[in-house]
PDB file of C-alpha atoms in Angstrom:
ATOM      1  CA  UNK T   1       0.000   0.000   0.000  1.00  0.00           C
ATOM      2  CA  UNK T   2       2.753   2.255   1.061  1.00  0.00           C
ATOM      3  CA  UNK T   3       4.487   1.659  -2.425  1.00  0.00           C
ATOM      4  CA  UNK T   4       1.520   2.128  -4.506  1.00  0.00           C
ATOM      5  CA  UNK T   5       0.872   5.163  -2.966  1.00  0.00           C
ATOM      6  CA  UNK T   6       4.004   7.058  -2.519  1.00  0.00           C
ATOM      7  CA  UNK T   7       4.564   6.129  -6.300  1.00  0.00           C
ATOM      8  CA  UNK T   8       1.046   6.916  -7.779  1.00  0.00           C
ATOM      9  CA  UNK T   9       1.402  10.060  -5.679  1.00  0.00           C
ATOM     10  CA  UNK T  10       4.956  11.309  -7.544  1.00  0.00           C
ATOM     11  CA  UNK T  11       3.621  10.095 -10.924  1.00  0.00           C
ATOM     12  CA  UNK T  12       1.005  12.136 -11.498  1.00  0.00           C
ATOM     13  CA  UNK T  13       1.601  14.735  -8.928  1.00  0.00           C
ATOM     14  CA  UNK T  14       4.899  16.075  -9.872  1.00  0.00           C
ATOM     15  CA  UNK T  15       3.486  16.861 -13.889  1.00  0.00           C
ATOM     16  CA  UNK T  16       0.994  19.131 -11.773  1.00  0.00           C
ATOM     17  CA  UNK T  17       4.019  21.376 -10.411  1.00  0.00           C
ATOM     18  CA  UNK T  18       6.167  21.041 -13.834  1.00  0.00           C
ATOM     19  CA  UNK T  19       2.390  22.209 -15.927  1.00  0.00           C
ATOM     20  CA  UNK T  20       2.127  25.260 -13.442  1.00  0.00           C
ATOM     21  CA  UNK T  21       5.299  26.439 -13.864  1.00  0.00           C
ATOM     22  CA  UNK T  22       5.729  25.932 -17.444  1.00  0.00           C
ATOM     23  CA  UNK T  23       2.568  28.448 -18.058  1.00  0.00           C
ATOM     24  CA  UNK T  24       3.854  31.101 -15.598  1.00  0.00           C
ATOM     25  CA  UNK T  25       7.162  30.515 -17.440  1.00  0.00           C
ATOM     26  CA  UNK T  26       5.775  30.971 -21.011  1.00  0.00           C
ATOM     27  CA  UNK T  27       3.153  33.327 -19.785  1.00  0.00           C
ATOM     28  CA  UNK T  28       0.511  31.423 -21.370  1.00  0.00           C
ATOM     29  CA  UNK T  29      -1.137  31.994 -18.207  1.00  0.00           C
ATOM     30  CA  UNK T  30      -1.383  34.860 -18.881  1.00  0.00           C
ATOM     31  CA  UNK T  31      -4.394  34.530 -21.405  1.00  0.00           C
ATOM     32  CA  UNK T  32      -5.905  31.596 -19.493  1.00  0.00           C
ATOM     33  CA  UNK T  33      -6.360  33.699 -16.018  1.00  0.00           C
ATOM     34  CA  UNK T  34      -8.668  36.278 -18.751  1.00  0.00           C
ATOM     35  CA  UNK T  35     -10.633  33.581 -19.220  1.00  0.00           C
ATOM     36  CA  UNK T  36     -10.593  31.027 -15.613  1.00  0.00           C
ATOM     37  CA  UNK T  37      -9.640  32.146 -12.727  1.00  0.00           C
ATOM     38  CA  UNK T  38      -6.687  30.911 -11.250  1.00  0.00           C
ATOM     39  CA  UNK T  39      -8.779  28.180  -8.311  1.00  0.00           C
ATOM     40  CA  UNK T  40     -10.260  26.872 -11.231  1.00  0.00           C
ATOM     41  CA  UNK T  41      -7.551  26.050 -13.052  1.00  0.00           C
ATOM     42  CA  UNK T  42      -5.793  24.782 -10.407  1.00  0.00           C
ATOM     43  CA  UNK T  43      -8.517  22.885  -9.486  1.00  0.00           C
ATOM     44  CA  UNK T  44      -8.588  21.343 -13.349  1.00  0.00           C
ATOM     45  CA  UNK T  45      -5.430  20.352 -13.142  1.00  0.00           C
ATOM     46  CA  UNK T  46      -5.543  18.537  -9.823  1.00  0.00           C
ATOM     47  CA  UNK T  47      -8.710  16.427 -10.992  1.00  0.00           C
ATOM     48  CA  UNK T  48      -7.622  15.740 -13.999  1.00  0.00           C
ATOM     49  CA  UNK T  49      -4.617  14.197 -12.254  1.00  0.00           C
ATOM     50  CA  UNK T  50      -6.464  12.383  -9.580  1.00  0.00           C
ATOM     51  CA  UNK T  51      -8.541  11.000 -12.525  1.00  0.00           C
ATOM     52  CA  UNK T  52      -5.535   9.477 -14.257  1.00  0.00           C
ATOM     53  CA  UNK T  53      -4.139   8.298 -10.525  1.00  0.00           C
ATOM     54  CA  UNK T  54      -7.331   6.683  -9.383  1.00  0.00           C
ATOM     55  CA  UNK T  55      -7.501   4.985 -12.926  1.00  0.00           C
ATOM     56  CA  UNK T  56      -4.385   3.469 -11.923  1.00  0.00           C
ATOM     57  CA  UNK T  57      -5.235   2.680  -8.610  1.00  0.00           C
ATOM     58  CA  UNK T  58      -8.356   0.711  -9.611  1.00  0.00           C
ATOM     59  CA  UNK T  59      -6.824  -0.805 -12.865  1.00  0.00           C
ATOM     60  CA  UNK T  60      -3.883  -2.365 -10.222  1.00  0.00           C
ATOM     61  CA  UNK T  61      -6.911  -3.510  -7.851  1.00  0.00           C
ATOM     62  CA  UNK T  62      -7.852  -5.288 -10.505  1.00  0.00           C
ATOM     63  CA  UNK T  63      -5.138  -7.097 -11.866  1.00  0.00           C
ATOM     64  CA  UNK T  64      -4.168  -8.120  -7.975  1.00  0.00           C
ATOM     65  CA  UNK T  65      -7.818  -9.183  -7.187  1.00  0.00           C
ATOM     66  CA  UNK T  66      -7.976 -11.056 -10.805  1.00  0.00           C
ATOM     67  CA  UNK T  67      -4.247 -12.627 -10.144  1.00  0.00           C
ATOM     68  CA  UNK T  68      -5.238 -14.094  -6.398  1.00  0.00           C
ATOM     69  CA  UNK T  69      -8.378 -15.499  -7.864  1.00  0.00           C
ATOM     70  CA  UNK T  70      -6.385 -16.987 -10.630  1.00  0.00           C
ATOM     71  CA  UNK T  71      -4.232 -18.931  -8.890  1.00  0.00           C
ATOM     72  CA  UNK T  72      -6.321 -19.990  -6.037  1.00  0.00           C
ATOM     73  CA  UNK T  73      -5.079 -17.757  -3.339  1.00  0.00           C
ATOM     74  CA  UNK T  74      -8.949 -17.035  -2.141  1.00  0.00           C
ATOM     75  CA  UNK T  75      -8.077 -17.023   1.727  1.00  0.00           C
ATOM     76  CA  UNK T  76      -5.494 -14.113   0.482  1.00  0.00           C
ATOM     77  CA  UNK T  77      -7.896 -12.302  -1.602  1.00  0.00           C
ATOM     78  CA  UNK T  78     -10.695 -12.225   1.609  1.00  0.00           C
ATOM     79  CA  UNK T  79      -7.755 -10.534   3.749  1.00  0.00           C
ATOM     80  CA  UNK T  80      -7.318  -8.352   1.090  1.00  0.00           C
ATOM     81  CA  UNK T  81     -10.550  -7.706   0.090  1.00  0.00           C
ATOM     82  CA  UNK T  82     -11.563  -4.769   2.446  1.00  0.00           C
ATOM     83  CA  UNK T  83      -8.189  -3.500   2.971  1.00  0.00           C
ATOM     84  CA  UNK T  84      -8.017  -2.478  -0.881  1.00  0.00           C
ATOM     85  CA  UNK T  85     -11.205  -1.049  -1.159  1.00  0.00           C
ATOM     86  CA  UNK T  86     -10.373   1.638   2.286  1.00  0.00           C
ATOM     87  CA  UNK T  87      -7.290   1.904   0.195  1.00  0.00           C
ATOM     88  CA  UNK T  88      -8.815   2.740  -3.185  1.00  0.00           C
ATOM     89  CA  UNK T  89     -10.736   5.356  -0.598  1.00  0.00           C
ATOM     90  CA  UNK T  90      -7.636   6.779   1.047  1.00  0.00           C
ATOM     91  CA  UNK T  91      -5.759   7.102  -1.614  1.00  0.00           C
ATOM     92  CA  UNK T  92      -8.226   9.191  -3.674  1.00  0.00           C
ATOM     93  CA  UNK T  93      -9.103  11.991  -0.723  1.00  0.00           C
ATOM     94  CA  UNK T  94      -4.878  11.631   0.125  1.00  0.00           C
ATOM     95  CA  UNK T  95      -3.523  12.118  -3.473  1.00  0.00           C
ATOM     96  CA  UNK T  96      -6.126  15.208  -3.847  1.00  0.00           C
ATOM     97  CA  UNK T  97      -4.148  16.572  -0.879  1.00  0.00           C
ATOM     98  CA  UNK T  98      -0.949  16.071  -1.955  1.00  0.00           C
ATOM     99  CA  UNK T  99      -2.283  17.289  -5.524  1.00  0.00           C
ATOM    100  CA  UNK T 100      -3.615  20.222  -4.314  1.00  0.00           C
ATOM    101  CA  UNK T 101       0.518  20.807  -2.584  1.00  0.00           C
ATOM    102  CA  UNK T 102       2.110  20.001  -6.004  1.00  0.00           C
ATOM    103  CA  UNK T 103      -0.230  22.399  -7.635  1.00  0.00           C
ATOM    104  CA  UNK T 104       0.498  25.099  -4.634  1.00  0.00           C
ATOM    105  CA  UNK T 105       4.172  24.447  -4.820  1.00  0.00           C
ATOM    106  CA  UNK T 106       4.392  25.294  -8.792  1.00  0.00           C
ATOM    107  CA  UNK T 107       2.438  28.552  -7.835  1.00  0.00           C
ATOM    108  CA  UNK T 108       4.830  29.729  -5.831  1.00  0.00           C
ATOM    109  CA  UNK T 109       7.793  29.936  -8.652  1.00  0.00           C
ATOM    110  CA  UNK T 110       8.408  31.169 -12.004  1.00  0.00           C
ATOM    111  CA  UNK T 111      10.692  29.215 -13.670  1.00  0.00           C
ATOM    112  CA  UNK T 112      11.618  25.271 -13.712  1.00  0.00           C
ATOM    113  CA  UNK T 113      14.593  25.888 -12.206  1.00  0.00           C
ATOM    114  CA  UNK T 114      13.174  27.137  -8.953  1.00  0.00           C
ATOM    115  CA  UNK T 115      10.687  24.518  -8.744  1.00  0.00           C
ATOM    116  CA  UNK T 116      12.932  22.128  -7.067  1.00  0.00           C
ATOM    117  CA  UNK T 117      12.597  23.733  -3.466  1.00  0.00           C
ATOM    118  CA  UNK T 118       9.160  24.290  -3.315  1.00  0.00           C
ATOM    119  CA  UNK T 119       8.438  20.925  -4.751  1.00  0.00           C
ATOM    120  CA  UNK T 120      11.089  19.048  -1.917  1.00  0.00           C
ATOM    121  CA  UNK T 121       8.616  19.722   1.052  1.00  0.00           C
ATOM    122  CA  UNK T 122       6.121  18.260  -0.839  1.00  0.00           C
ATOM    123  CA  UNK T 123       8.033  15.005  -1.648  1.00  0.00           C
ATOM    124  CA  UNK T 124       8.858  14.700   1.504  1.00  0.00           C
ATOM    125  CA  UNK T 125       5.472  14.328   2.640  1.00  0.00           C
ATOM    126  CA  UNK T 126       4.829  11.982   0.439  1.00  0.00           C
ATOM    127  CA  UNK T 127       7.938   9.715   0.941  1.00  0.00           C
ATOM    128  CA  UNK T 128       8.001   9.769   4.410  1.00  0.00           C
ATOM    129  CA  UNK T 129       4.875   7.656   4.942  1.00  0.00           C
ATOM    130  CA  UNK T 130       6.191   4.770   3.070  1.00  0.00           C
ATOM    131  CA  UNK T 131       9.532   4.801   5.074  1.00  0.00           C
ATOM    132  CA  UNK T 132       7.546   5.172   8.489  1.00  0.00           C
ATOM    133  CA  UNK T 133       5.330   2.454   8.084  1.00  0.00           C
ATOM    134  CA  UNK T 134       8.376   0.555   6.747  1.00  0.00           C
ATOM    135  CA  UNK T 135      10.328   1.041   9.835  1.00  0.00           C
ATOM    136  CA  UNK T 136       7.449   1.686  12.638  1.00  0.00           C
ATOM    137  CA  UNK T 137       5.044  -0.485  11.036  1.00  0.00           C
ATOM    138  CA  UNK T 138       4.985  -3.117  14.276  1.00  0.00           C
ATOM    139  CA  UNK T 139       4.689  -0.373  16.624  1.00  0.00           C
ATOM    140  CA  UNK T 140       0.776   0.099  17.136  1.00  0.00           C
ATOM    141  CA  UNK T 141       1.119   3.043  18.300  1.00  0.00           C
ATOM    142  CA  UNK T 142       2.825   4.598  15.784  1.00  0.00           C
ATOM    143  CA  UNK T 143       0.386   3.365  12.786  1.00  0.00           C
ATOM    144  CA  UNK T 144      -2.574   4.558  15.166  1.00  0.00           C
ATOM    145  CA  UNK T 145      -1.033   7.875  15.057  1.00  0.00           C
ATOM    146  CA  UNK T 146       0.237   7.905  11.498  1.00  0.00           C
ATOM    147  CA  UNK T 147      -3.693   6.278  10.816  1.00  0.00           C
ATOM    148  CA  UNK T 148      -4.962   9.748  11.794  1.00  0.00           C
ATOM    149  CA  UNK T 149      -2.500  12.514  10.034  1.00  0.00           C
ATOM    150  CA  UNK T 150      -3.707  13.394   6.597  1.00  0.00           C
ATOM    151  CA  UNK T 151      -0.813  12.842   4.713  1.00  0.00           C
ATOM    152  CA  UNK T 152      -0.036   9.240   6.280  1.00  0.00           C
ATOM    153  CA  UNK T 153      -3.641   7.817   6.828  1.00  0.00           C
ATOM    154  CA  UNK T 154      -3.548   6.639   3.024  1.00  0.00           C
ATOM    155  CA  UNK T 155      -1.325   4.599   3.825  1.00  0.00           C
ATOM    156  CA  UNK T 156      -1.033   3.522   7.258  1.00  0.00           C
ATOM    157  CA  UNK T 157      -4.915   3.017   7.945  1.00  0.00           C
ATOM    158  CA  UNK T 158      -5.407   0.100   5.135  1.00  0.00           C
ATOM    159  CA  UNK T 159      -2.096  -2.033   6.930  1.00  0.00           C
ATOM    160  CA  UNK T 160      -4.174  -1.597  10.642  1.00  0.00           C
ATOM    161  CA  UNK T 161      -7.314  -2.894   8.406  1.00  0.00           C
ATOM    162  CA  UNK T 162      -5.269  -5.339   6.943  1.00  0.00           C
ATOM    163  CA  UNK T 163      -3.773  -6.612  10.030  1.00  0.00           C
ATOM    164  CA  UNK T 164      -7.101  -5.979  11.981  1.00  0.00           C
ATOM    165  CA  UNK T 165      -5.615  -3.246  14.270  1.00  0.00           C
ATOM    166  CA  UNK T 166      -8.377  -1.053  13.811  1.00  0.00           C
ATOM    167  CA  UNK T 167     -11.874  -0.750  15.395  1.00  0.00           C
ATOM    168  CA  UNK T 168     -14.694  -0.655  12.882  1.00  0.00           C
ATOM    169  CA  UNK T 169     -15.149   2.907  13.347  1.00  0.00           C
ATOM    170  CA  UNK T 170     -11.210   4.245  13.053  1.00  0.00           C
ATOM    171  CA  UNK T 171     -11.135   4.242   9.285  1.00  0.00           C
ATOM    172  CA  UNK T 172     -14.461   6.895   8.965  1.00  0.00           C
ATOM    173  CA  UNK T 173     -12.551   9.109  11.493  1.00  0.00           C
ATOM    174  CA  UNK T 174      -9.274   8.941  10.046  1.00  0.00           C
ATOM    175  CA  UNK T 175     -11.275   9.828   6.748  1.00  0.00           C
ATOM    176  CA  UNK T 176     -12.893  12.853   8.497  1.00  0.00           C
ATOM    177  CA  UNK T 177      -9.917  14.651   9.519  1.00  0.00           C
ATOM    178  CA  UNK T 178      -8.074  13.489   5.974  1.00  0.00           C
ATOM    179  CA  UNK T 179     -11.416  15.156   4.032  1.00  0.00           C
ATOM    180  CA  UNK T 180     -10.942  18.315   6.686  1.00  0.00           C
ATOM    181  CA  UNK T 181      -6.967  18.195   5.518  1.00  0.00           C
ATOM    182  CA  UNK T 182      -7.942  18.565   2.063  1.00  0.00           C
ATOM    183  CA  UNK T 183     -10.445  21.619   2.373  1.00  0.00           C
ATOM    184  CA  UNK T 184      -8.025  23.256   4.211  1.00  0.00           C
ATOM    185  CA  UNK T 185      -5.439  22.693   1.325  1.00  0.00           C
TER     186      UNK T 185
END
């Protein structure tokens, strides 16, 4: 989960910083802020990415739920079953977040050349999930915390599922304050 994410998230989330500069650099934005305002296009661009991620994100659901079923691993699958669909949740309210930070972080620069240190805070927020639940990822108390923080909960939550560290109920709050995280992005 940690993979998937961190990978789907620098995919199609850096091309949002590298499109926002490249208009402010050729000041084709210029002519498209005459006609949308800026939010909006922002906003295009970050679901039009998500689109593209969460087509990913479903299209390898697939090929993992049709490859266990395949070759017989259906005690596999049923562990995985719920795990990937909170995942599939997660990961479309966390990459909007992080979308809506690659989109900010080409805003704040003019030319490609600067984009490299406002896009490095972003990165990091999206690599250090993966590497936390790599090396905390037996310490409950570490996922329960990393379950609740908007830019880890996509993928820390779906492991607790996974491993049935979670009450019923943790996953809906963990999505409330990740939806709250994303308004206030």
């Amino acid at each position: 989960f940690g993979l998937v994410f961190m990978m789907a998230a620098i995919t199609f989330g850096s091309p949002i910083t590298t499109s926002v500069v490249e208009e402010k650099q050729t000041r084709i934005i210029e002519i498209l802020m005459s006609a949308v305002p800026a939010r909006v296009l922002l906003a295009g661009k970050v679901v039009g990415n998500t689109l593209l991620a969460i087509g990913q994100i479903v299209l390898l659901i697939a090929v993992a739920v049709i490859g266990l079923a395949v070759t017989g691993q259906t005690e596999l699958l049923q562990g995985f079953g719920a795990p990937i669909i909170w995942f599939a949740a997660f990961f479309l309210f966390g990459f909007v977040l992080l979308a809506a930070m690659f989109a900010a972080a080409g805003s704040l620069v003019s030319r490609q050349e600067d984009a490299g240190a406002t896009l490095t805070p972003v990165m990091y927020l999206t690599m250090i999930p993966y590497f936390l639940v790599i090396f905390l990822g037996d310490n409950p108390v570490a996922m329960a915390i990393m379950s609740y923080v908007p830019f880890s909960a996509p993928v820390a939550m779906p492991i607790r599922l996974f491993f049935n560290e979670a009450q019923w109920w943790e996953p809906l709050a963990a999505m409330a304050v990740m939806l709250v995280g994303c308004a206030l992005v």
